[in-house]
mmCIF file of C-alpha atoms in Angstrom:
data_model
loop_
_atom_site.group_PDB
_atom_site.id
_atom_site.type_symbol
_atom_site.label_atom_id
_atom_site.label_comp_id
_atom_site.label_asym_id
_atom_site.label_seq_id
_atom_site.Cartn_x
_atom_site.Cartn_y
_atom_site.Cartn_z
ATOM 1 C CA UNK A 1246 -16.408 57.098 77.926
ATOM 2 C CA UNK A 1247 -15.984 59.046 74.781
ATOM 3 C CA UNK A 1248 -13.784 57.263 72.154
ATOM 4 C CA UNK A 1249 -11.690 59.695 69.852
ATOM 5 C CA UNK A 1250 -10.659 57.924 66.555
ATOM 6 C CA UNK A 1251 -8.279 59.433 64.084
ATOM 7 C CA UNK A 1252 -9.458 58.601 60.588
ATOM 8 C CA UNK A 1253 -8.240 61.756 58.891
ATOM 9 C CA UNK A 1254 -5.226 61.198 56.497
ATOM 10 C CA UNK A 1255 -2.329 63.689 56.290
ATOM 11 C CA UNK A 1256 -2.205 66.525 53.892
ATOM 12 C CA UNK A 1257 0.696 66.508 51.522
ATOM 13 C CA UNK A 1258 1.973 69.907 50.232
ATOM 14 C CA UNK A 1259 3.776 69.490 46.815
ATOM 15 C CA UNK A 1260 6.430 71.973 46.176
ATOM 16 C CA UNK A 1261 6.188 74.266 43.123
ATOM 17 C CA UNK A 1262 8.481 73.405 40.214
ATOM 18 C CA UNK A 1263 9.098 73.640 36.572
ATOM 19 C CA UNK A 1264 6.667 70.963 35.006
ATOM 20 C CA UNK A 1265 8.085 71.229 31.335
ATOM 21 C CA UNK A 1266 11.838 71.285 30.670
ATOM 22 C CA UNK A 1267 14.013 70.809 27.400
ATOM 23 C CA UNK A 1268 16.521 67.963 27.084
ATOM 24 C CA UNK A 1269 19.235 67.617 28.124
ATOM 25 C CA UNK A 1270 17.913 69.066 31.392
ATOM 26 C CA UNK A 1271 16.871 66.526 34.010
ATOM 27 C CA UNK A 1272 13.868 66.678 36.112
ATOM 28 C CA UNK A 1273 14.376 68.018 39.627
ATOM 29 C CA UNK A 1274 11.682 67.894 42.197
ATOM 30 C CA UNK A 1275 11.513 69.789 45.364
ATOM 31 C CA UNK A 1276 10.947 68.442 48.978
ATOM 32 C CA UNK A 1277 7.363 67.884 49.722
ATOM 33 C CA UNK A 1278 5.929 68.318 53.295
ATOM 34 C CA UNK A 1279 3.059 66.832 55.112
ATOM 35 C CA UNK A 1280 1.011 67.758 58.212
ATOM 36 C CA UNK A 1281 -1.729 65.986 60.154
ATOM 37 C CA UNK A 1282 -4.281 67.423 62.243
ATOM 38 C CA UNK A 1283 -4.266 64.766 65.070
ATOM 39 C CA UNK A 1284 -0.502 64.179 65.514
ATOM 40 C CA UNK A 1285 2.859 63.791 63.895
ATOM 41 C CA UNK A 1286 3.576 62.327 60.517
ATOM 42 C CA UNK A 1287 4.968 58.833 60.699
ATOM 43 C CA UNK A 1288 6.575 58.757 57.384
ATOM 44 C CA UNK A 1289 6.917 60.506 54.141
ATOM 45 C CA UNK A 1290 8.253 58.716 51.059
ATOM 46 C CA UNK A 1291 8.322 58.947 47.401
ATOM 47 C CA UNK A 1292 8.852 56.692 44.224
ATOM 48 C CA UNK A 1293 9.529 57.840 40.789
ATOM 49 C CA UNK A 1294 8.187 56.427 37.544
ATOM 50 C CA UNK A 1295 9.525 57.227 33.994
ATOM 51 C CA UNK A 1296 7.297 57.031 30.961
ATOM 52 C CA UNK A 1297 8.979 57.085 27.597
ATOM 53 C CA UNK A 1298 8.022 59.574 25.045
ATOM 54 C CA UNK A 1299 7.759 59.429 21.221
ATOM 55 C CA UNK A 1300 11.502 59.915 20.643
ATOM 56 C CA UNK A 1301 14.685 59.430 22.528
ATOM 57 C CA UNK A 1302 15.025 62.891 24.036
ATOM 58 C CA UNK A 1303 11.259 62.966 25.082
ATOM 59 C CA UNK A 1304 9.892 61.524 28.274
ATOM 60 C CA UNK A 1305 8.150 62.337 31.571
ATOM 61 C CA UNK A 1306 8.912 61.484 35.185
ATOM 62 C CA UNK A 1307 5.891 61.192 37.702
ATOM 63 C CA UNK A 1308 6.829 61.376 41.628
ATOM 64 C CA UNK A 1309 4.367 59.909 43.872
ATOM 65 C CA UNK A 1310 4.604 60.928 47.658
ATOM 66 C CA UNK A 1311 2.952 58.770 50.342
ATOM 67 C CA UNK A 1312 2.419 60.244 53.924
ATOM 68 C CA UNK A 1313 1.295 58.100 56.926
ATOM 69 C CA UNK A 1314 0.326 59.453 60.141
ATOM 70 C CA UNK A 1315 0.703 57.611 63.775
ATOM 71 C CA UNK A 1316 -2.748 55.851 63.167
ATOM 72 C CA UNK A 1317 -1.920 54.395 59.876
ATOM 73 C CA UNK A 1318 -3.937 56.808 57.811
ATOM 74 C CA UNK A 1319 -2.202 57.472 54.400
ATOM 75 C CA UNK A 1320 -2.423 59.906 51.481
ATOM 76 C CA UNK A 1321 -0.711 60.353 48.199
ATOM 77 C CA UNK A 1322 0.114 63.282 46.003
ATOM 78 C CA UNK A 1323 1.877 63.178 42.512
ATOM 79 C CA UNK A 1324 3.626 65.536 40.329
ATOM 80 C CA UNK A 1325 4.840 64.992 36.708
ATOM 81 C CA UNK A 1326 7.733 66.807 35.056
ATOM 82 C CA UNK A 1327 7.710 66.422 31.160
ATOM 83 C CA UNK A 1328 11.178 66.664 29.358
ATOM 84 C CA UNK A 1329 11.109 67.472 25.523
ATOM 85 C CA UNK A 1330 13.909 67.765 22.861
ATOM 86 C CA UNK A 1331 13.524 70.915 20.797
ATOM 87 C CA UNK A 1332 17.396 71.395 20.326
ATOM 88 C CA UNK A 1333 18.654 70.809 16.991
ATOM 89 C CA UNK A 1334 22.009 68.762 16.449
ATOM 90 C CA UNK A 1335 25.350 70.562 16.194
ATOM 91 C CA UNK A 1336 27.376 70.184 12.897
ATOM 92 C CA UNK A 1337 30.763 70.134 14.034
ATOM 93 C CA UNK A 1338 32.144 69.936 10.452
ATOM 94 C CA UNK A 1339 30.476 69.975 7.281
ATOM 95 C CA UNK A 1340 31.580 67.688 4.254
ATOM 96 C CA UNK A 1341 34.429 69.335 2.181
ATOM 97 C CA UNK A 1342 33.883 70.493 -1.511
ATOM 98 C CA UNK A 1343 34.723 67.943 -4.063
ATOM 99 C CA UNK A 1344 35.884 68.351 -7.687
ATOM 100 C CA UNK A 1345 35.273 65.750 -10.331
ATOM 101 C CA UNK A 1346 36.114 65.468 -14.186
ATOM 102 C CA UNK A 1347 32.943 65.174 -16.221
ATOM 103 C CA UNK A 1348 32.480 62.273 -18.597
ATOM 104 C CA UNK A 1349 32.010 62.656 -22.474
ATOM 105 C CA UNK A 1350 28.483 63.763 -21.917
ATOM 106 C CA UNK A 1351 29.603 66.608 -19.510
ATOM 107 C CA UNK A 1352 28.022 64.913 -16.634
ATOM 108 C CA UNK A 1353 29.203 63.362 -13.312
ATOM 109 C CA UNK A 1354 27.619 61.207 -10.587
ATOM 110 C CA UNK A 1355 27.235 62.886 -7.250
ATOM 111 C CA UNK A 1356 29.155 61.151 -4.575
ATOM 112 C CA UNK A 1357 28.358 60.480 -0.871
ATOM 113 C CA UNK A 1358 28.989 63.673 1.105
ATOM 114 C CA UNK A 1359 27.540 62.481 4.216
ATOM 115 C CA UNK A 1360 30.219 60.014 5.345
ATOM 116 C CA UNK A 1361 32.546 63.157 5.754
ATOM 117 C CA UNK A 1362 30.138 65.167 8.190
ATOM 118 C CA UNK A 1363 30.816 65.313 11.911
ATOM 119 C CA UNK A 1364 27.830 66.085 14.163
ATOM 120 C CA UNK A 1365 26.771 65.617 17.647
ATOM 121 C CA UNK A 1366 23.360 66.011 19.608
ATOM 122 C CA UNK A 1367 22.747 66.378 23.509
ATOM 123 C CA UNK A 1368 19.911 63.982 23.557
ATOM 124 C CA UNK A 1369 20.444 61.575 20.712
ATOM 125 C CA UNK A 1370 23.553 59.336 20.296
ATOM 126 C CA UNK A 1371 25.938 60.230 17.456
ATOM 127 C CA UNK A 1372 25.228 56.791 15.630
ATOM 128 C CA UNK A 1373 21.382 57.429 15.743
ATOM 129 C CA UNK A 1374 21.730 60.740 13.950
ATOM 130 C CA UNK A 1375 20.257 60.630 10.515
ATOM 131 C CA UNK A 1376 22.394 62.442 7.831
ATOM 132 C CA UNK A 1377 21.075 62.869 4.258
ATOM 133 C CA UNK A 1378 22.065 64.940 1.161
ATOM 134 C CA UNK A 1379 20.351 66.568 -1.814
ATOM 135 C CA UNK A 1380 20.891 65.965 -4.429
ATOM 136 C CA UNK A 1381 21.377 62.303 -3.128
ATOM 137 C CA UNK A 1382 24.366 60.219 -3.973
ATOM 138 C CA UNK A 1383 24.108 58.713 -7.435
ATOM 139 C CA UNK A 1384 22.295 61.543 -8.901
ATOM 140 C CA UNK A 1385 23.729 62.456 -12.303
ATOM 141 C CA UNK A 1386 24.435 66.189 -12.686
ATOM 142 C CA UNK A 1387 25.822 68.522 -15.507
ATOM 143 C CA UNK A 1388 29.192 70.120 -15.403
ATOM 144 C CA UNK A 1389 29.711 73.234 -13.292
ATOM 145 C CA UNK A 1390 28.925 73.826 -9.564
ATOM 146 C CA UNK A 1391 26.277 71.911 -7.773
ATOM 147 C CA UNK A 1392 25.438 72.949 -4.211
ATOM 148 C CA UNK A 1393 24.818 69.879 -2.047
ATOM 149 C CA UNK A 1394 22.543 70.488 0.923
ATOM 150 C CA UNK A 1395 23.296 68.235 3.915
ATOM 151 C CA UNK A 1396 20.853 67.779 6.536
ATOM 152 C CA UNK A 1397 21.391 66.302 10.052
ATOM 153 C CA UNK A 1398 18.277 65.134 12.004
ATOM 154 C CA UNK A 1399 17.871 63.851 15.410
ATOM 155 C CA UNK A 1400 15.429 61.177 16.993
ATOM 156 C CA UNK A 1401 12.935 63.966 17.633
ATOM 157 C CA UNK A 1402 13.297 65.499 14.310
ATOM 158 C CA UNK A 1403 15.018 68.466 15.046
ATOM 159 C CA UNK A 1404 17.451 69.217 12.251
ATOM 160 C CA UNK A 1405 20.459 71.306 10.998
ATOM 161 C CA UNK A 1406 21.796 71.870 7.728
ATOM 162 C CA UNK A 1407 25.007 73.004 5.976
ATOM 163 C CA UNK A 1408 26.099 73.215 2.432
ATOM 164 C CA UNK A 1409 29.116 71.582 0.398
ATOM 165 C CA UNK A 1410 29.884 71.957 -3.674
ATOM 166 C CA UNK A 1411 30.408 69.624 -6.151
ATOM 167 C CA UNK A 1412 32.573 70.990 -8.879
ATOM 168 C CA UNK A 1413 32.471 69.193 -12.245
ATOM 169 C CA UNK A 1414 35.029 70.455 -14.577
ATOM 170 C CA UNK A 1415 34.875 69.955 -18.326
ATOM 171 C CA UNK A 1416 37.639 68.928 -20.656
ATOM 172 C CA UNK A 1417 38.909 69.861 -24.206
ATOM 173 C CA UNK A 1418 38.200 67.061 -26.906
ATOM 174 C CA UNK A 1419 40.758 67.895 -29.690
ATOM 175 C CA UNK A 1420 40.902 65.126 -32.214
ATOM 176 C CA UNK A 1421 43.697 64.709 -34.845
ATOM 177 C CA UNK A 1422 42.646 65.547 -38.391
ATOM 178 C CA UNK A 1423 44.452 63.638 -41.301
ATOM 179 C CA UNK A 1424 42.751 65.945 -44.024
ATOM 180 C CA UNK A 1425 42.268 64.930 -47.471
ATOM 181 C CA UNK A 1426 45.211 64.225 -49.835
ATOM 182 C CA UNK A 1427 46.032 67.114 -52.084
ATOM 183 C CA UNK A 1428 48.017 67.135 -55.352
ATOM 184 C CA UNK A 1429 50.942 69.353 -54.669
ATOM 185 C CA UNK A 1430 51.024 70.453 -58.243
ATOM 186 C CA UNK A 1431 47.480 71.286 -58.656
ATOM 187 C CA UNK A 1432 46.865 72.341 -54.871
ATOM 188 C CA UNK A 1433 43.292 72.113 -53.305
ATOM 189 C CA UNK A 1434 41.546 72.222 -49.812
ATOM 190 C CA UNK A 1435 42.755 69.569 -47.256
ATOM 191 C CA UNK A 1436 40.615 70.787 -44.474
ATOM 192 C CA UNK A 1437 37.248 72.697 -44.580
ATOM 193 C CA UNK A 1438 37.016 73.070 -40.588
ATOM 194 C CA UNK A 1439 39.518 71.335 -38.233
ATOM 195 C CA UNK A 1440 37.162 72.186 -35.319
ATOM 196 C CA UNK A 1441 34.321 70.077 -36.614
ATOM 197 C CA UNK A 1442 35.143 67.025 -34.605
ATOM 198 C CA UNK A 1443 36.505 68.999 -31.595
ATOM 199 C CA UNK A 1444 34.562 69.946 -28.287
ATOM 200 C CA UNK A 1445 34.962 72.375 -25.494
ATOM 201 C CA UNK A 1446 32.715 72.157 -22.541
ATOM 202 C CA UNK A 1447 30.817 69.434 -24.398
ATOM 203 C CA UNK A 1448 29.801 71.886 -27.254
ATOM 204 C CA UNK A 1449 31.260 72.035 -30.785
ATOM 205 C CA UNK A 1450 34.526 74.154 -30.589
ATOM 206 C CA UNK A 1451 34.578 77.452 -32.518
ATOM 207 C CA UNK A 1452 37.196 80.083 -33.373
ATOM 208 C CA UNK A 1453 35.375 82.313 -30.578
ATOM 209 C CA UNK A 1454 36.523 79.977 -27.812
ATOM 210 C CA UNK A 1455 39.668 78.336 -28.672
ATOM 211 C CA UNK A 1456 42.892 79.231 -30.134
ATOM 212 C CA UNK A 1457 44.243 77.538 -33.218
ATOM 213 C CA UNK A 1458 48.157 77.502 -33.845
ATOM 214 C CA UNK A 1459 50.022 76.118 -36.760
ATOM 215 C CA UNK A 1460 52.494 73.505 -35.871
ATOM 216 C CA UNK A 1461 53.744 72.060 -39.295
ATOM 217 C CA UNK A 1462 52.719 71.389 -42.751
#
């Protein structure tokens, strides 16, 4: 009597596939096959396990195939597809430009531009996007035009930028002048300089940058 015993496990052939993809693509595994030297394959099954990455759009999926032959011998094979997020958010609309009047020091406080930014991302939810601006809201700037750099960053650190402008306008400070009383008979000088207490662009007004006109005596 010669006893023939099947102790050899099946051989699983894992199909080739892309092992690294970019979000929002999803892992796609091919169909594995199995063969056995001593008979037919009783079953070929698989299970998937997902491992989270360091950010929302980064993770990996490992598929494990298990093959069993008619004699109960089993073998396993695994394949892992890694998903990464390298795509920056899309800024649908940047914040509009804003115009403010300066204070008496020719300064203004930068408002919050971020609340007027609309952005989206394929792998990070909209409410998880981080929107910042530079200079930050609350910064004091001088009159003129200040460029506001707006940055939108997703959970994996990818970012997009756009620019808006803060225009701080100046004003004219034209103070009334009572002058010094003059004797009409003797005459004299009532004003030495009517512009001495007036400002233009937060600087002393002078005859080079303003026009003076006579109204009444």
